[in-house]
Amino acid sequence: MNSIFVRIYGGILVALLIIGVATYVGVDLINQYRAGQYRERMAEGTFFLLGEGLREQSGADRAEWLREMSRRLGASLRIHPGADLSLTYRERLHLDEGRVVIREHPESERITVLYHVPGGDDYLVTSLERLSEQQARATAGLILDRLKAVTPEQRAQSLARLVPYFGFPLSLAEWGEVGLDEEQYQRLDRNEMVLLLTDSTRRDATLYLYVPIPRDHRVLVLGPMTLFDPFPWELLVVASLLALCLVALSTYLQVRPLQTRLRHLERAVKRLGGGDLTAHADVRGGDSIGQLAATFNGMTAHIRRLIHAQREMTRAVSHELRTPVARLRFGLEMLADSESAEARRERLDALDRDIDQLDQLIDEILTYARLEQGTPTIDFQPVYLVEVCEQLKGELDTIRGDIVIEVEGDRVLAVDGDPRYLHRVLQNLVTNALRYAQARVRMTIRLEDEAERVVLDVDDDGSGIPEHQRERVFKPFARLDQSRHRASGGYGLGLSIVKRIVDWHGGEIRVLESDWGGARFRVILPREQQRQHVLGRQ
């Protein structure tokens, strides 16, 4: 993914999905634990009373008592020794503390309730589908049995001793203070229990159980018993805060690498602004930031090359100008010393030639400087190279002397290029060949084997160019030793101009050895260019 937008928002979307799933799973696991705690807390008081009642039974009465309690609960009550139950460490710890343990069976949607009967190794075990209203009424009956066993004056104290074992309040209320309607009071008069559920549409709905006490003006009240809320506001707040923190963390982890890379790029830009041309942005990647850093590094490298070339050119121009200027000064001194008109005329002609050479040198320097500024606007069109070569041959007739210029190639062979610039390439190459040739110069145009590129060879029968100096000839003001030196003419800019133009046309130029023993300059150009009028600057 090279798009920063896609990377950041895609990463955030994936993070949100992962955080959402993790939050859902986390809340579900917490709710499973909370639901287990809720059921154990609601059942603890009931099984405490069952355990106390079982301790009070003995012999045959115990079996009868178990049958009666099973009938009340709507579930079979059994007694098992601890060795038969395969208790876990957590279960045994809870049971030894007098707490209830509930085992869930998701495959059958039933639960098993375990309770340790104090004073022995017996455990009460029952299996239920769920904690229902029947178990609530059985619990109320067990409490009522306890209250019946004491005097009315002792009932409040006896009930208070039971409250710690229950997960909901237990109280005694006066008959007229319970706030029931007429029909519910009639049910209490008939010695029936009344189950009252407050507003069931609300999340904080509660359950009350009112139990009439025989021969007492009070009513036993169980409740309020809160229903299990899977999404209490405390849990939602914690889950939301945790999710927001995880989203913030994931966003930070997504943005932090981008911020670090931008800081590296910013430091490199500041170094360049401070004049450090060696500044380099060590930022990798194929996205926009990586491409920007690559462009910046390319720009700084190009600036370094330009400044280096400018310094080299300044030194070279100073050196090249020194010779014609010295000849002009010397010629003026000689002119002043000339006595005859003929001698003065000869000195003036020499000065005129020196001025022409100086003008030619300045023209070459300006041309090279203009080409160094970057790629100009080029309008590609078919150029028939054989026609250009024959035109150039006619133009050079006046300066070739006794040297023979040959042209070989297919007249219909063309390349996409700028006629003016390609003419300059051929002119510089052939002029250079004429400068060093002994008797022959040949221009050859042919197709490569792939027939996608055109090869232009310019051969001379001169002394050739040593292999270790063949790359150097394309540098500005380059000078070779022995036969190919300044005495042959030129200023060392022609081949540099050729190299630049060939690069513009997407081609390449090489220096080889000619079949005649001299130099061969080979230019390879693509037959077809992308038809565009303006190229990007180099």
PDB file of N, CA, C and O in Angstrom, residues 5-69:
ATOM      1  N   PHE A   5      -3.074   7.563   3.077  1.00  0.00           N
ATOM      2  CA  PHE A   5      -4.474   7.556   3.510  1.00  0.00           C
ATOM      3  C   PHE A   5      -4.964   6.126   3.707  1.00  0.00           C
ATOM      4  O   PHE A   5      -5.560   5.795   4.745  1.00  0.00           O
ATOM      5  N   VAL A   6      -4.714   5.276   2.724  1.00  0.00           N
ATOM      6  CA  VAL A   6      -5.173   3.887   2.821  1.00  0.00           C
ATOM      7  C   VAL A   6      -4.472   3.187   3.977  1.00  0.00           C
ATOM      8  O   VAL A   6      -5.084   2.414   4.724  1.00  0.00           O
ATOM      9  N   ARG A   7      -3.166   3.469   4.144  1.00  0.00           N
ATOM     10  CA  ARG A   7      -2.428   2.798   5.209  1.00  0.00           C
ATOM     11  C   ARG A   7      -2.953   3.178   6.586  1.00  0.00           C
ATOM     12  O   ARG A   7      -3.200   2.313   7.435  1.00  0.00           O
ATOM     13  N   ILE A   8      -3.155   4.477   6.817  1.00  0.00           N
ATOM     14  CA  ILE A   8      -3.591   4.920   8.142  1.00  0.00           C
ATOM     15  C   ILE A   8      -5.027   4.479   8.418  1.00  0.00           C
ATOM     16  O   ILE A   8      -5.317   3.830   9.431  1.00  0.00           O
ATOM     17  N   TYR A   9      -5.939   4.826   7.499  1.00  0.00           N
ATOM     18  CA  TYR A   9      -7.340   4.514   7.759  1.00  0.00           C
ATOM     19  C   TYR A   9      -7.624   3.028   7.652  1.00  0.00           C
ATOM     20  O   TYR A   9      -8.489   2.506   8.354  1.00  0.00           O
ATOM     21  N   GLY A  10      -6.895   2.334   6.775  1.00  0.00           N
ATOM     22  CA  GLY A  10      -7.033   0.880   6.745  1.00  0.00           C
ATOM     23  C   GLY A  10      -6.550   0.264   8.047  1.00  0.00           C
ATOM     24  O   GLY A  10      -7.187  -0.643   8.595  1.00  0.00           O
ATOM     25  N   GLY A  11      -5.409   0.753   8.545  1.00  0.00           N
ATOM     26  CA  GLY A  11      -4.908   0.252   9.823  1.00  0.00           C
ATOM     27  C   GLY A  11      -5.844   0.547  10.974  1.00  0.00           C
ATOM     28  O   GLY A  11      -6.072  -0.295  11.844  1.00  0.00           O
ATOM     29  N   ILE A  12      -6.406   1.774  10.977  1.00  0.00           N
ATOM     30  CA  ILE A  12      -7.347   2.123  12.043  1.00  0.00           C
ATOM     31  C   ILE A  12      -8.599   1.248  11.956  1.00  0.00           C
ATOM     32  O   ILE A  12      -9.140   0.791  12.973  1.00  0.00           O
ATOM     33  N   LEU A  13      -9.093   0.994  10.726  1.00  0.00           N
ATOM     34  CA  LEU A  13     -10.275   0.153  10.559  1.00  0.00           C
ATOM     35  C   LEU A  13     -10.006  -1.254  11.065  1.00  0.00           C
ATOM     36  O   LEU A  13     -10.834  -1.841  11.786  1.00  0.00           O
ATOM     37  N   VAL A  14      -8.841  -1.808  10.703  1.00  0.00           N
ATOM     38  CA  VAL A  14      -8.499  -3.147  11.194  1.00  0.00           C
ATOM     39  C   VAL A  14      -8.383  -3.143  12.716  1.00  0.00           C
ATOM     40  O   VAL A  14      -8.864  -4.063  13.401  1.00  0.00           O
ATOM     41  N   ALA A  15      -7.752  -2.078  13.249  1.00  0.00           N
ATOM     42  CA  ALA A  15      -7.626  -1.976  14.707  1.00  0.00           C
ATOM     43  C   ALA A  15      -8.997  -1.889  15.373  1.00  0.00           C
ATOM     44  O   ALA A  15      -9.237  -2.521  16.414  1.00  0.00           O
ATOM     45  N   LEU A  16      -9.910  -1.110  14.775  1.00  0.00           N
ATOM     46  CA  LEU A  16     -11.261  -1.006  15.342  1.00  0.00           C
ATOM     47  C   LEU A  16     -11.962  -2.354  15.331  1.00  0.00           C
ATOM     48  O   LEU A  16     -12.653  -2.717  16.302  1.00  0.00           O
ATOM     49  N   LEU A  17     -11.805  -3.091  14.239  1.00  0.00           N
ATOM     50  CA  LEU A  17     -12.437  -4.410  14.176  1.00  0.00           C
ATOM     51  C   LEU A  17     -11.862  -5.332  15.253  1.00  0.00           C
ATOM     52  O   LEU A  17     -12.612  -6.035  15.942  1.00  0.00           O
ATOM     53  N   ILE A  18     -10.528  -5.328  15.375  1.00  0.00           N
ATOM     54  CA  ILE A  18      -9.904  -6.188  16.382  1.00  0.00           C
ATOM     55  C   ILE A  18     -10.308  -5.766  17.789  1.00  0.00           C
ATOM     56  O   ILE A  18     -10.651  -6.607  18.636  1.00  0.00           O
ATOM     57  N   ILE A  19     -10.294  -4.436  18.035  1.00  0.00           N
ATOM     58  CA  ILE A  19     -10.670  -3.946  19.366  1.00  0.00           C
ATOM     59  C   ILE A  19     -12.138  -4.249  19.645  1.00  0.00           C
ATOM     60  O   ILE A  19     -12.510  -4.622  20.768  1.00  0.00           O
ATOM     61  N   GLY A  20     -13.008  -4.095  18.624  1.00  0.00           N
ATOM     62  CA  GLY A  20     -14.425  -4.405  18.812  1.00  0.00           C
ATOM     63  C   GLY A  20     -14.639  -5.859  19.168  1.00  0.00           C
ATOM     64  O   GLY A  20     -15.396  -6.187  20.102  1.00  0.00           O
ATOM     65  N   VAL A  21     -13.979  -6.761  18.431  1.00  0.00           N
ATOM     66  CA  VAL A  21     -14.117  -8.194  18.727  1.00  0.00           C
ATOM     67  C   VAL A  21     -13.544  -8.502  20.111  1.00  0.00           C
ATOM     68  O   VAL A  21     -14.158  -9.249  20.898  1.00  0.00           O
ATOM     69  N   ALA A  22     -12.353  -7.920  20.414  1.00  0.00           N
ATOM     70  CA  ALA A  22     -11.740  -8.176  21.723  1.00  0.00           C
ATOM     71  C   ALA A  22     -12.615  -7.635  22.854  1.00  0.00           C
ATOM     72  O   ALA A  22     -12.766  -8.288  23.896  1.00  0.00           O
ATOM     73  N   THR A  23     -13.210  -6.449  22.649  1.00  0.00           N
ATOM     74  CA  THR A  23     -14.085  -5.891  23.678  1.00  0.00           C
ATOM     75  C   THR A  23     -15.317  -6.762  23.884  1.00  0.00           C
ATOM     76  O   THR A  23     -15.731  -7.029  25.021  1.00  0.00           O
ATOM     77  N   TYR A  24     -15.907  -7.223  22.758  1.00  0.00           N
ATOM     78  CA  TYR A  24     -17.091  -8.091  22.863  1.00  0.00           C
ATOM     79  C   TYR A  24     -16.746  -9.381  23.603  1.00  0.00           C
ATOM     80  O   TYR A  24     -17.480  -9.818  24.506  1.00  0.00           O
ATOM     81  N   VAL A  25     -15.619  -9.999  23.215  1.00  0.00           N
ATOM     82  CA  VAL A  25     -15.225 -11.250  23.882  1.00  0.00           C
ATOM     83  C   VAL A  25     -14.916 -10.994  25.351  1.00  0.00           C
ATOM     84  O   VAL A  25     -15.312 -11.774  26.231  1.00  0.00           O
ATOM     85  N   GLY A  26     -14.225  -9.869  25.636  1.00  0.00           N
ATOM     86  CA  GLY A  26     -13.909  -9.551  27.025  1.00  0.00           C
ATOM     87  C   GLY A  26     -15.154  -9.324  27.866  1.00  0.00           C
ATOM     88  O   GLY A  26     -15.266  -9.851  28.989  1.00  0.00           O
ATOM     89  N   VAL A  27     -16.105  -8.547  27.326  1.00  0.00           N
ATOM     90  CA  VAL A  27     -17.356  -8.300  28.062  1.00  0.00           C
ATOM     91  C   VAL A  27     -18.114  -9.602  28.262  1.00  0.00           C
ATOM     92  O   VAL A  27     -18.701  -9.854  29.327  1.00  0.00           O
ATOM     93  N   ASP A  28     -18.103 -10.465  27.233  1.00  0.00           N
ATOM     94  CA  ASP A  28     -18.816 -11.738  27.353  1.00  0.00           C
ATOM     95  C   ASP A  28     -18.189 -12.607  28.437  1.00  0.00           C
ATOM     96  O   ASP A  28     -18.915 -13.224  29.245  1.00  0.00           O
ATOM     97  N   LEU A  29     -16.849 -12.663  28.486  1.00  0.00           N
ATOM     98  CA  LEU A  29     -16.196 -13.452  29.531  1.00  0.00           C
ATOM     99  C   LEU A  29     -16.471 -12.872  30.915  1.00  0.00           C
ATOM    100  O   LEU A  29     -16.727 -13.622  31.877  1.00  0.00           O
ATOM    101  N   ILE A  30     -16.413 -11.546  31.007  1.00  0.00           N
ATOM    102  CA  ILE A  30     -16.709 -10.920  32.299  1.00  0.00           C
ATOM    103  C   ILE A  30     -18.141 -11.212  32.719  1.00  0.00           C
ATOM    104  O   ILE A  30     -18.427 -11.510  33.901  1.00  0.00           O
ATOM    105  N   ASN A  31     -19.071 -11.138  31.764  1.00  0.00           N
ATOM    106  CA  ASN A  31     -20.472 -11.408  32.095  1.00  0.00           C
ATOM    107  C   ASN A  31     -20.690 -12.858  32.498  1.00  0.00           C
ATOM    108  O   ASN A  31     -21.548 -13.153  33.348  1.00  0.00           O
ATOM    109  N   GLN A  32     -19.948 -13.772  31.882  1.00  0.00           N
ATOM    110  CA  GLN A  32     -20.065 -15.167  32.312  1.00  0.00           C
ATOM    111  C   GLN A  32     -19.639 -15.311  33.765  1.00  0.00           C
ATOM    112  O   GLN A  32     -20.296 -16.016  34.560  1.00  0.00           O
ATOM    113  N   TYR A  33     -18.546 -14.645  34.116  1.00  0.00           N
ATOM    114  CA  TYR A  33     -18.088 -14.702  35.505  1.00  0.00           C
ATOM    115  C   TYR A  33     -19.097 -14.020  36.425  1.00  0.00           C
ATOM    116  O   TYR A  33     -19.440 -14.552  37.499  1.00  0.00           O
ATOM    117  N   ARG A  34     -19.597 -12.831  35.998  1.00  0.00           N
ATOM    118  CA  ARG A  34     -20.565 -12.109  36.822  1.00  0.00           C
ATOM    119  C   ARG A  34     -21.851 -12.905  36.980  1.00  0.00           C
ATOM    120  O   ARG A  34     -22.453 -12.924  38.078  1.00  0.00           O
ATOM    121  N   ALA A  35     -22.285 -13.562  35.905  1.00  0.00           N
ATOM    122  CA  ALA A  35     -23.520 -14.350  35.991  1.00  0.00           C
ATOM    123  C   ALA A  35     -23.344 -15.512  36.962  1.00  0.00           C
ATOM    124  O   ALA A  35     -24.257 -15.833  37.747  1.00  0.00           O
ATOM    125  N   GLY A  36     -22.159 -16.150  36.920  1.00  0.00           N
ATOM    126  CA  GLY A  36     -21.905 -17.227  37.869  1.00  0.00           C
ATOM    127  C   GLY A  36     -21.914 -16.723  39.304  1.00  0.00           C
ATOM    128  O   GLY A  36     -22.492 -17.360  40.200  1.00  0.00           O
ATOM    129  N   GLN A  37     -21.249 -15.564  39.534  1.00  0.00           N
ATOM    130  CA  GLN A  37     -21.256 -14.982  40.876  1.00  0.00           C
ATOM    131  C   GLN A  37     -22.671 -14.623  41.325  1.00  0.00           C
ATOM    132  O   GLN A  37     -23.039 -14.816  42.500  1.00  0.00           O
ATOM    133  N   TYR A  38     -23.460 -14.073  40.395  1.00  0.00           N
ATOM    134  CA  TYR A  38     -24.835 -13.684  40.724  1.00  0.00           C
ATOM    135  C   TYR A  38     -25.663 -14.903  41.124  1.00  0.00           C
ATOM    136  O   TYR A  38     -26.377 -14.881  42.146  1.00  0.00           O
ATOM    137  N   ARG A  39     -25.562 -15.987  40.348  1.00  0.00           N
ATOM    138  CA  ARG A  39     -26.349 -17.185  40.671  1.00  0.00           C
ATOM    139  C   ARG A  39     -25.900 -17.798  41.989  1.00  0.00           C
ATOM    140  O   ARG A  39     -26.737 -18.242  42.796  1.00  0.00           O
ATOM    141  N   GLU A  40     -24.587 -17.816  42.218  1.00  0.00           N
ATOM    142  CA  GLU A  40     -24.094 -18.368  43.483  1.00  0.00           C
ATOM    143  C   GLU A  40     -24.567 -17.525  44.660  1.00  0.00           C
ATOM    144  O   GLU A  40     -24.949 -18.058  45.715  1.00  0.00           O
ATOM    145  N   ARG A  41     -24.526 -16.213  44.494  1.00  0.00           N
ATOM    146  CA  ARG A  41     -24.957 -15.333  45.587  1.00  0.00           C
ATOM    147  C   ARG A  41     -26.456 -15.486  45.865  1.00  0.00           C
ATOM    148  O   ARG A  41     -26.885 -15.485  47.019  1.00  0.00           O
ATOM    149  N   MET A  42     -27.259 -15.627  44.805  1.00  0.00           N
ATOM    150  CA  MET A  42     -28.700 -15.767  44.997  1.00  0.00           C
ATOM    151  C   MET A  42     -29.060 -17.119  45.609  1.00  0.00           C
ATOM    152  O   MET A  42     -30.065 -17.242  46.329  1.00  0.00           O
ATOM    153  N   ALA A  43     -28.253 -18.170  45.315  1.00  0.00           N
ATOM    154  CA  ALA A  43     -28.566 -19.514  45.810  1.00  0.00           C
ATOM    155  C   ALA A  43     -27.936 -19.812  47.164  1.00  0.00           C
ATOM    156  O   ALA A  43     -28.298 -20.799  47.815  1.00  0.00           O
ATOM    157  N   GLU A  44     -27.000 -18.968  47.597  1.00  0.00           N
ATOM    158  CA  GLU A  44     -26.237 -19.275  48.804  1.00  0.00           C
ATOM    159  C   GLU A  44     -27.121 -19.367  50.037  1.00  0.00           C
ATOM    160  O   GLU A  44     -27.004 -20.305  50.844  1.00  0.00           O
ATOM    161  N   GLY A  45     -28.039 -18.407  50.228  1.00  0.00           N
ATOM    162  CA  GLY A  45     -28.910 -18.430  51.406  1.00  0.00           C
ATOM    163  C   GLY A  45     -29.815 -19.651  51.417  1.00  0.00           C
ATOM    164  O   GLY A  45     -30.031 -20.285  52.480  1.00  0.00           O
ATOM    165  N   THR A  46     -30.345 -20.019  50.242  1.00  0.00           N
ATOM    166  CA  THR A  46     -31.226 -21.188  50.160  1.00  0.00           C
ATOM    167  C   THR A  46     -30.499 -22.445  50.607  1.00  0.00           C
ATOM    168  O   THR A  46     -31.017 -23.243  51.417  1.00  0.00           O
ATOM    169  N   PHE A  47     -29.282 -22.651  50.102  1.00  0.00           N
ATOM    170  CA  PHE A  47     -28.575 -23.879  50.437  1.00  0.00           C
ATOM    171  C   PHE A  47     -27.989 -23.837  51.838  1.00  0.00           C
ATOM    172  O   PHE A  47     -27.742 -24.900  52.437  1.00  0.00           O
ATOM    173  N   PHE A  48     -27.781 -22.650  52.368  1.00  0.00           N
ATOM    174  CA  PHE A  48     -27.402 -22.580  53.785  1.00  0.00           C
ATOM    175  C   PHE A  48     -28.526 -23.133  54.650  1.00  0.00           C
ATOM    176  O   PHE A  48     -28.288 -23.937  55.573  1.00  0.00           O
ATOM    177  N   LEU A  49     -29.766 -22.723  54.357  1.00  0.00           N
ATOM    178  CA  LEU A  49     -30.911 -23.228  55.123  1.00  0.00           C
ATOM    179  C   LEU A  49     -31.111 -24.717  54.912  1.00  0.00           C
ATOM    180  O   LEU A  49     -31.452 -25.453  55.850  1.00  0.00           O
ATOM    181  N   LEU A  50     -30.865 -25.190  53.638  1.00  0.00           N
ATOM    182  CA  LEU A  50     -30.986 -26.628  53.391  1.00  0.00           C
ATOM    183  C   LEU A  50     -29.933 -27.405  54.170  1.00  0.00           C
ATOM    184  O   LEU A  50     -30.219 -28.474  54.744  1.00  0.00           O
ATOM    185  N   GLY A  51     -28.701 -26.868  54.215  1.00  0.00           N
ATOM    186  CA  GLY A  51     -27.651 -27.549  54.956  1.00  0.00           C
ATOM    187  C   GLY A  51     -27.949 -27.590  56.449  1.00  0.00           C
ATOM    188  O   GLY A  51     -27.717 -28.613  57.111  1.00  0.00           O
ATOM    189  N   GLU A  52     -28.434 -26.464  56.976  1.00  0.00           N
ATOM    190  CA  GLU A  52     -28.784 -26.437  58.402  1.00  0.00           C
ATOM    191  C   GLU A  52     -29.916 -27.407  58.692  1.00  0.00           C
ATOM    192  O   GLU A  52     -29.916 -28.113  59.714  1.00  0.00           O
ATOM    193  N   GLY A  53     -30.893 -27.440  57.765  1.00  0.00           N
ATOM    194  CA  GLY A  53     -31.999 -28.380  57.978  1.00  0.00           C
ATOM    195  C   GLY A  53     -31.543 -29.821  57.888  1.00  0.00           C
ATOM    196  O   GLY A  53     -32.030 -30.686  58.636  1.00  0.00           O
ATOM    197  N   LEU A  54     -30.606 -30.109  56.979  1.00  0.00           N
ATOM    198  CA  LEU A  54     -30.131 -31.489  56.849  1.00  0.00           C
ATOM    199  C   LEU A  54     -29.361 -31.921  58.082  1.00  0.00           C
ATOM    200  O   LEU A  54     -29.446 -33.092  58.509  1.00  0.00           O
ATOM    201  N   ARG A  55     -28.617 -30.998  58.693  1.00  0.00           N
ATOM    202  CA  ARG A  55     -27.867 -31.361  59.901  1.00  0.00           C
ATOM    203  C   ARG A  55     -28.780 -31.745  61.048  1.00  0.00           C
ATOM    204  O   ARG A  55     -28.405 -32.511  61.921  1.00  0.00           O
ATOM    205  N   GLU A  56     -29.983 -31.164  61.020  1.00  0.00           N
ATOM    206  CA  GLU A  56     -30.917 -31.427  62.122  1.00  0.00           C
ATOM    207  C   GLU A  56     -31.656 -32.741  61.935  1.00  0.00           C
ATOM    208  O   GLU A  56     -32.401 -33.158  62.822  1.00  0.00           O
ATOM    209  N   GLN A  57     -31.486 -33.400  60.773  1.00  0.00           N
ATOM    210  CA  GLN A  57     -32.178 -34.655  60.509  1.00  0.00           C
ATOM    211  C   GLN A  57     -31.234 -35.823  60.743  1.00  0.00           C
ATOM    212  O   GLN A  57     -30.015 -35.691  60.648  1.00  0.00           O
ATOM    213  N   SER A  58     -31.821 -36.976  61.003  1.00  0.00           N
ATOM    214  CA  SER A  58     -31.017 -38.180  61.208  1.00  0.00           C
ATOM    215  C   SER A  58     -31.839 -39.398  60.801  1.00  0.00           C
ATOM    216  O   SER A  58     -33.074 -39.372  60.836  1.00  0.00           O
ATOM    217  N   GLY A  59     -31.115 -40.426  60.378  1.00  0.00           N
ATOM    218  CA  GLY A  59     -31.766 -41.688  60.046  1.00  0.00           C
ATOM    219  C   GLY A  59     -32.772 -41.565  58.923  1.00  0.00           C
ATOM    220  O   GLY A  59     -32.549 -40.916  57.900  1.00  0.00           O
ATOM    221  N   ALA A  60     -33.946 -42.177  59.128  1.00  0.00           N
ATOM    222  CA  ALA A  60     -34.994 -42.194  58.106  1.00  0.00           C
ATOM    223  C   ALA A  60     -35.577 -40.817  57.892  1.00  0.00           C
ATOM    224  O   ALA A  60     -36.065 -40.506  56.794  1.00  0.00           O
ATOM    225  N   ASP A  61     -35.539 -39.950  58.900  1.00  0.00           N
ATOM    226  CA  ASP A  61     -36.068 -38.595  58.752  1.00  0.00           C
ATOM    227  C   ASP A  61     -35.290 -37.803  57.686  1.00  0.00           C
ATOM    228  O   ASP A  61     -35.848 -36.948  57.008  1.00  0.00           O
ATOM    229  N   ARG A  62     -34.020 -38.116  57.572  1.00  0.00           N
ATOM    230  CA  ARG A  62     -33.204 -37.395  56.591  1.00  0.00           C
ATOM    231  C   ARG A  62     -33.693 -37.652  55.170  1.00  0.00           C
ATOM    232  O   ARG A  62     -33.803 -36.730  54.368  1.00  0.00           O
ATOM    233  N   ALA A  63     -33.988 -38.921  54.846  1.00  0.00           N
ATOM    234  CA  ALA A  63     -34.456 -39.248  53.497  1.00  0.00           C
ATOM    235  C   ALA A  63     -35.797 -38.605  53.226  1.00  0.00           C
ATOM    236  O   ALA A  63     -36.049 -38.072  52.126  1.00  0.00           O
ATOM    237  N   GLU A  64     -36.683 -38.629  54.214  1.00  0.00           N
ATOM    238  CA  GLU A  64     -37.992 -38.004  54.039  1.00  0.00           C
ATOM    239  C   GLU A  64     -37.862 -36.493  53.867  1.00  0.00           C
ATOM    240  O   GLU A  64     -38.553 -35.875  53.047  1.00  0.00           O
ATOM    241  N   TRP A  65     -36.947 -35.929  54.626  1.00  0.00           N
ATOM    242  CA  TRP A  65     -36.741 -34.474  54.537  1.00  0.00           C
ATOM    243  C   TRP A  65     -36.212 -34.092  53.158  1.00  0.00           C
ATOM    244  O   TRP A  65     -36.606 -33.083  52.573  1.00  0.00           O
ATOM    245  N   LEU A  66     -35.301 -34.901  52.624  1.00  0.00           N
ATOM    246  CA  LEU A  66     -34.758 -34.637  51.293  1.00  0.00           C
ATOM    247  C   LEU A  66     -35.849 -34.703  50.232  1.00  0.00           C
ATOM    248  O   LEU A  66     -35.868 -33.894  49.288  1.00  0.00           O
ATOM    249  N   ARG A  67     -36.789 -35.692  50.365  1.00  0.00           N
ATOM    250  CA  ARG A  67     -37.871 -35.780  49.388  1.00  0.00           C
ATOM    251  C   ARG A  67     -38.761 -34.547  49.455  1.00  0.00           C
ATOM    252  O   ARG A  67     -39.196 -34.003  48.435  1.00  0.00           O
ATOM    253  N   GLU A  68     -39.027 -34.070  50.666  1.00  0.00           N
ATOM    254  CA  GLU A  68     -39.876 -32.896  50.823  1.00  0.00           C
ATOM    255  C   GLU A  68     -39.201 -31.652  50.240  1.00  0.00           C
ATOM    256  O   GLU A  68     -39.823 -30.840  49.534  1.00  0.00           O
ATOM    257  N   MET A  69     -37.910 -31.480  50.501  1.00  0.00           N
ATOM    258  CA  MET A  69     -37.197 -30.320  49.968  1.00  0.00           C
ATOM    259  C   MET A  69     -37.086 -30.390  48.435  1.00  0.00           C
ATOM    260  O   MET A  69     -37.147 -29.368  47.747  1.00  0.00           O
TER     261      MET A  69
END
